[in-house]
Amino acid sequence: MTDDHELDGREEALERLEAAARGRWGDEWSIRATHFSDGTTQAYAYRSRGVVDDDRDEKTLEQERLYSDGDRTVFRRVHLHTEDIVDVLEEREIE
C-alpha cells in the first residue's frame, strides 16, 4: 500500500504532464499512465500524427510524446506499430 505522499507525487507529475501537453498541443492530446504494484508510475502525454506512409510490413504510426524525467520535461517524436487484437479468447465480468 502506498502512503499519501507517494500518491501526491504521482498526481503532481500527471498535472505537470497535463500542463505541458496543453501548452504544446492545446486540447488534442492524451496521457497514458502505468501504475505498478510497487507504487511507481510511468506516464507520458502524447498526440498522434497519424499513419506514416512507408515501406514497412506493418502500419506505422507517428506520435509526439512528452514525459517527465525528474525536474525536466522531454519531447520525443516516435514511430510505432500498434498491437491489434486478432481474437478475443475470453471476456467476462469479474465479481
PDB file of C-alpha atoms in Angstrom:
ATOM      1  CA  MET A   1       0.000   0.000   0.000  1.00  0.00           C
ATOM      2  CA  THR A   2       1.298   3.472  -0.818  1.00  0.00           C
ATOM      3  CA  ASP A   3       1.240   6.424   1.528  1.00  0.00           C
ATOM      4  CA  ASP A   4      -0.346   9.798   0.732  1.00  0.00           C
ATOM      5  CA  HIS A   5       2.992  11.384  -0.119  1.00  0.00           C
ATOM      6  CA  GLU A   6       3.568   8.921  -2.986  1.00  0.00           C
ATOM      7  CA  LEU A   7       0.070   9.485  -4.313  1.00  0.00           C
ATOM      8  CA  ASP A   8       0.563  13.264  -4.149  1.00  0.00           C
ATOM      9  CA  GLY A   9       3.832  12.945  -6.065  1.00  0.00           C
ATOM     10  CA  ARG A  10       2.085  10.863  -8.711  1.00  0.00           C
ATOM     11  CA  GLU A  11      -0.709  13.416  -9.049  1.00  0.00           C
ATOM     12  CA  GLU A  12       1.788  16.291  -9.271  1.00  0.00           C
ATOM     13  CA  ALA A  13       3.706  14.523 -12.048  1.00  0.00           C
ATOM     14  CA  LEU A  14       0.493  13.939 -14.008  1.00  0.00           C
ATOM     15  CA  GLU A  15      -0.539  17.569 -13.507  1.00  0.00           C
ATOM     16  CA  ARG A  16       2.855  18.736 -14.855  1.00  0.00           C
ATOM     17  CA  LEU A  17       2.440  16.492 -17.891  1.00  0.00           C
ATOM     18  CA  GLU A  18      -1.081  17.807 -18.451  1.00  0.00           C
ATOM     19  CA  ALA A  19       0.099  21.431 -18.276  1.00  0.00           C
ATOM     20  CA  ALA A  20       2.970  20.740 -20.693  1.00  0.00           C
ATOM     21  CA  ALA A  21       0.627  18.937 -23.126  1.00  0.00           C
ATOM     22  CA  ARG A  22      -1.922  21.774 -23.039  1.00  0.00           C
ATOM     23  CA  GLY A  23       0.832  24.313 -23.641  1.00  0.00           C
ATOM     24  CA  ARG A  24       2.184  22.396 -26.626  1.00  0.00           C
ATOM     25  CA  TRP A  25      -0.947  20.890 -28.229  1.00  0.00           C
ATOM     26  CA  GLY A  26      -3.994  22.708 -26.830  1.00  0.00           C
ATOM     27  CA  ASP A  27      -6.824  20.207 -26.294  1.00  0.00           C
ATOM     28  CA  GLU A  28      -5.686  17.419 -28.660  1.00  0.00           C
ATOM     29  CA  TRP A  29      -3.653  15.011 -26.526  1.00  0.00           C
ATOM     30  CA  SER A  30      -3.952  12.065 -24.125  1.00  0.00           C
ATOM     31  CA  ILE A  31      -1.979  10.775 -21.158  1.00  0.00           C
ATOM     32  CA  ARG A  32      -1.029   7.130 -20.778  1.00  0.00           C
ATOM     33  CA  ALA A  33      -0.050   6.154 -17.240  1.00  0.00           C
ATOM     34  CA  THR A  34       1.020   2.772 -15.961  1.00  0.00           C
ATOM     35  CA  HIS A  35       0.844   2.250 -12.206  1.00  0.00           C
ATOM     36  CA  PHE A  36       2.962  -0.626 -10.917  1.00  0.00           C
ATOM     37  CA  SER A  37       2.306  -2.702  -7.806  1.00  0.00           C
ATOM     38  CA  ASP A  38       5.465  -1.351  -6.154  1.00  0.00           C
ATOM     39  CA  GLY A  39       3.897   2.130  -6.096  1.00  0.00           C
ATOM     40  CA  THR A  40       5.829   3.588  -9.027  1.00  0.00           C
ATOM     41  CA  THR A  41       4.219   5.180 -12.059  1.00  0.00           C
ATOM     42  CA  GLN A  42       5.417   5.735 -15.599  1.00  0.00           C
ATOM     43  CA  ALA A  43       3.466   8.219 -17.692  1.00  0.00           C
ATOM     44  CA  TYR A  44       3.651  10.184 -20.889  1.00  0.00           C
ATOM     45  CA  ALA A  45       1.401  12.601 -22.738  1.00  0.00           C
ATOM     46  CA  TYR A  46       1.012  12.001 -26.444  1.00  0.00           C
ATOM     47  CA  ARG A  47      -0.572  13.233 -29.635  1.00  0.00           C
ATOM     48  CA  SER A  48      -0.924  11.059 -32.704  1.00  0.00           C
ATOM     49  CA  ARG A  49       0.284  12.470 -36.004  1.00  0.00           C
ATOM     50  CA  GLY A  50      -1.331   9.627 -37.947  1.00  0.00           C
ATOM     51  CA  VAL A  51      -0.122   6.829 -40.189  1.00  0.00           C
ATOM     52  CA  VAL A  52       3.305   7.183 -41.748  1.00  0.00           C
ATOM     53  CA  ASP A  53       3.371   6.065 -45.370  1.00  0.00           C
ATOM     54  CA  ASP A  54       6.471   3.898 -45.630  1.00  0.00           C
ATOM     55  CA  ASP A  55       7.589   0.512 -46.935  1.00  0.00           C
ATOM     56  CA  ARG A  56       7.328  -1.493 -43.706  1.00  0.00           C
ATOM     57  CA  ASP A  57       5.073  -4.553 -43.475  1.00  0.00           C
ATOM     58  CA  GLU A  58       3.035  -3.216 -40.555  1.00  0.00           C
ATOM     59  CA  LYS A  59       1.086   0.013 -40.256  1.00  0.00           C
ATOM     60  CA  THR A  60       3.457   2.536 -38.696  1.00  0.00           C
ATOM     61  CA  LEU A  61       2.089   5.437 -36.649  1.00  0.00           C
ATOM     62  CA  GLU A  62       3.868   8.651 -35.731  1.00  0.00           C
ATOM     63  CA  GLN A  63       3.386  10.069 -32.246  1.00  0.00           C
ATOM     64  CA  GLU A  64       4.686  13.085 -30.386  1.00  0.00           C
ATOM     65  CA  ARG A  65       5.283  12.394 -26.696  1.00  0.00           C
ATOM     66  CA  LEU A  66       6.120  14.351 -23.569  1.00  0.00           C
ATOM     67  CA  TYR A  67       7.456  12.711 -20.439  1.00  0.00           C
ATOM     68  CA  SER A  68       8.867  13.945 -17.181  1.00  0.00           C
ATOM     69  CA  ASP A  69      12.401  12.955 -16.232  1.00  0.00           C
ATOM     70  CA  GLY A  70      12.695  14.381 -12.741  1.00  0.00           C
ATOM     71  CA  ASP A  71      12.549  18.182 -12.935  1.00  0.00           C
ATOM     72  CA  ARG A  72      12.618  18.410 -16.726  1.00  0.00           C
ATOM     73  CA  THR A  73      10.054  17.664 -19.417  1.00  0.00           C
ATOM     74  CA  VAL A  74      11.300  15.858 -22.518  1.00  0.00           C
ATOM     75  CA  PHE A  75       9.761  15.894 -26.017  1.00  0.00           C
ATOM     76  CA  ARG A  76      10.119  12.817 -28.217  1.00  0.00           C
ATOM     77  CA  ARG A  77       8.715  12.013 -31.675  1.00  0.00           C
ATOM     78  CA  VAL A  78       8.439   8.287 -32.390  1.00  0.00           C
ATOM     79  CA  HIS A  79       7.254   5.786 -34.980  1.00  0.00           C
ATOM     80  CA  LEU A  80       5.437   2.761 -33.575  1.00  0.00           C
ATOM     81  CA  HIS A  81       3.483  -0.299 -34.574  1.00  0.00           C
ATOM     82  CA  THR A  82       0.148  -0.836 -32.861  1.00  0.00           C
ATOM     83  CA  GLU A  83      -0.853  -4.068 -31.196  1.00  0.00           C
ATOM     84  CA  ASP A  84      -4.073  -5.198 -32.827  1.00  0.00           C
ATOM     85  CA  ILE A  85      -6.277  -7.790 -31.129  1.00  0.00           C
ATOM     86  CA  VAL A  86      -6.701 -10.694 -33.505  1.00  0.00           C
ATOM     87  CA  ASP A  87      -9.097 -12.827 -31.409  1.00  0.00           C
ATOM     88  CA  VAL A  88     -10.769 -12.335 -28.023  1.00  0.00           C
ATOM     89  CA  LEU A  89     -10.230 -15.632 -26.206  1.00  0.00           C
ATOM     90  CA  GLU A  90     -12.200 -14.830 -23.083  1.00  0.00           C
ATOM     91  CA  GLU A  91     -14.186 -11.922 -21.680  1.00  0.00           C
ATOM     92  CA  ARG A  92     -16.316 -11.997 -18.566  1.00  0.00           C
ATOM     93  CA  GLU A  93     -17.436  -9.794 -15.711  1.00  0.00           C
ATOM     94  CA  ILE A  94     -15.451 -10.301 -12.516  1.00  0.00           C
ATOM     95  CA  GLU A  95     -17.413 -10.431  -9.287  1.00  0.00           C
TER      96      GLU A  95
END
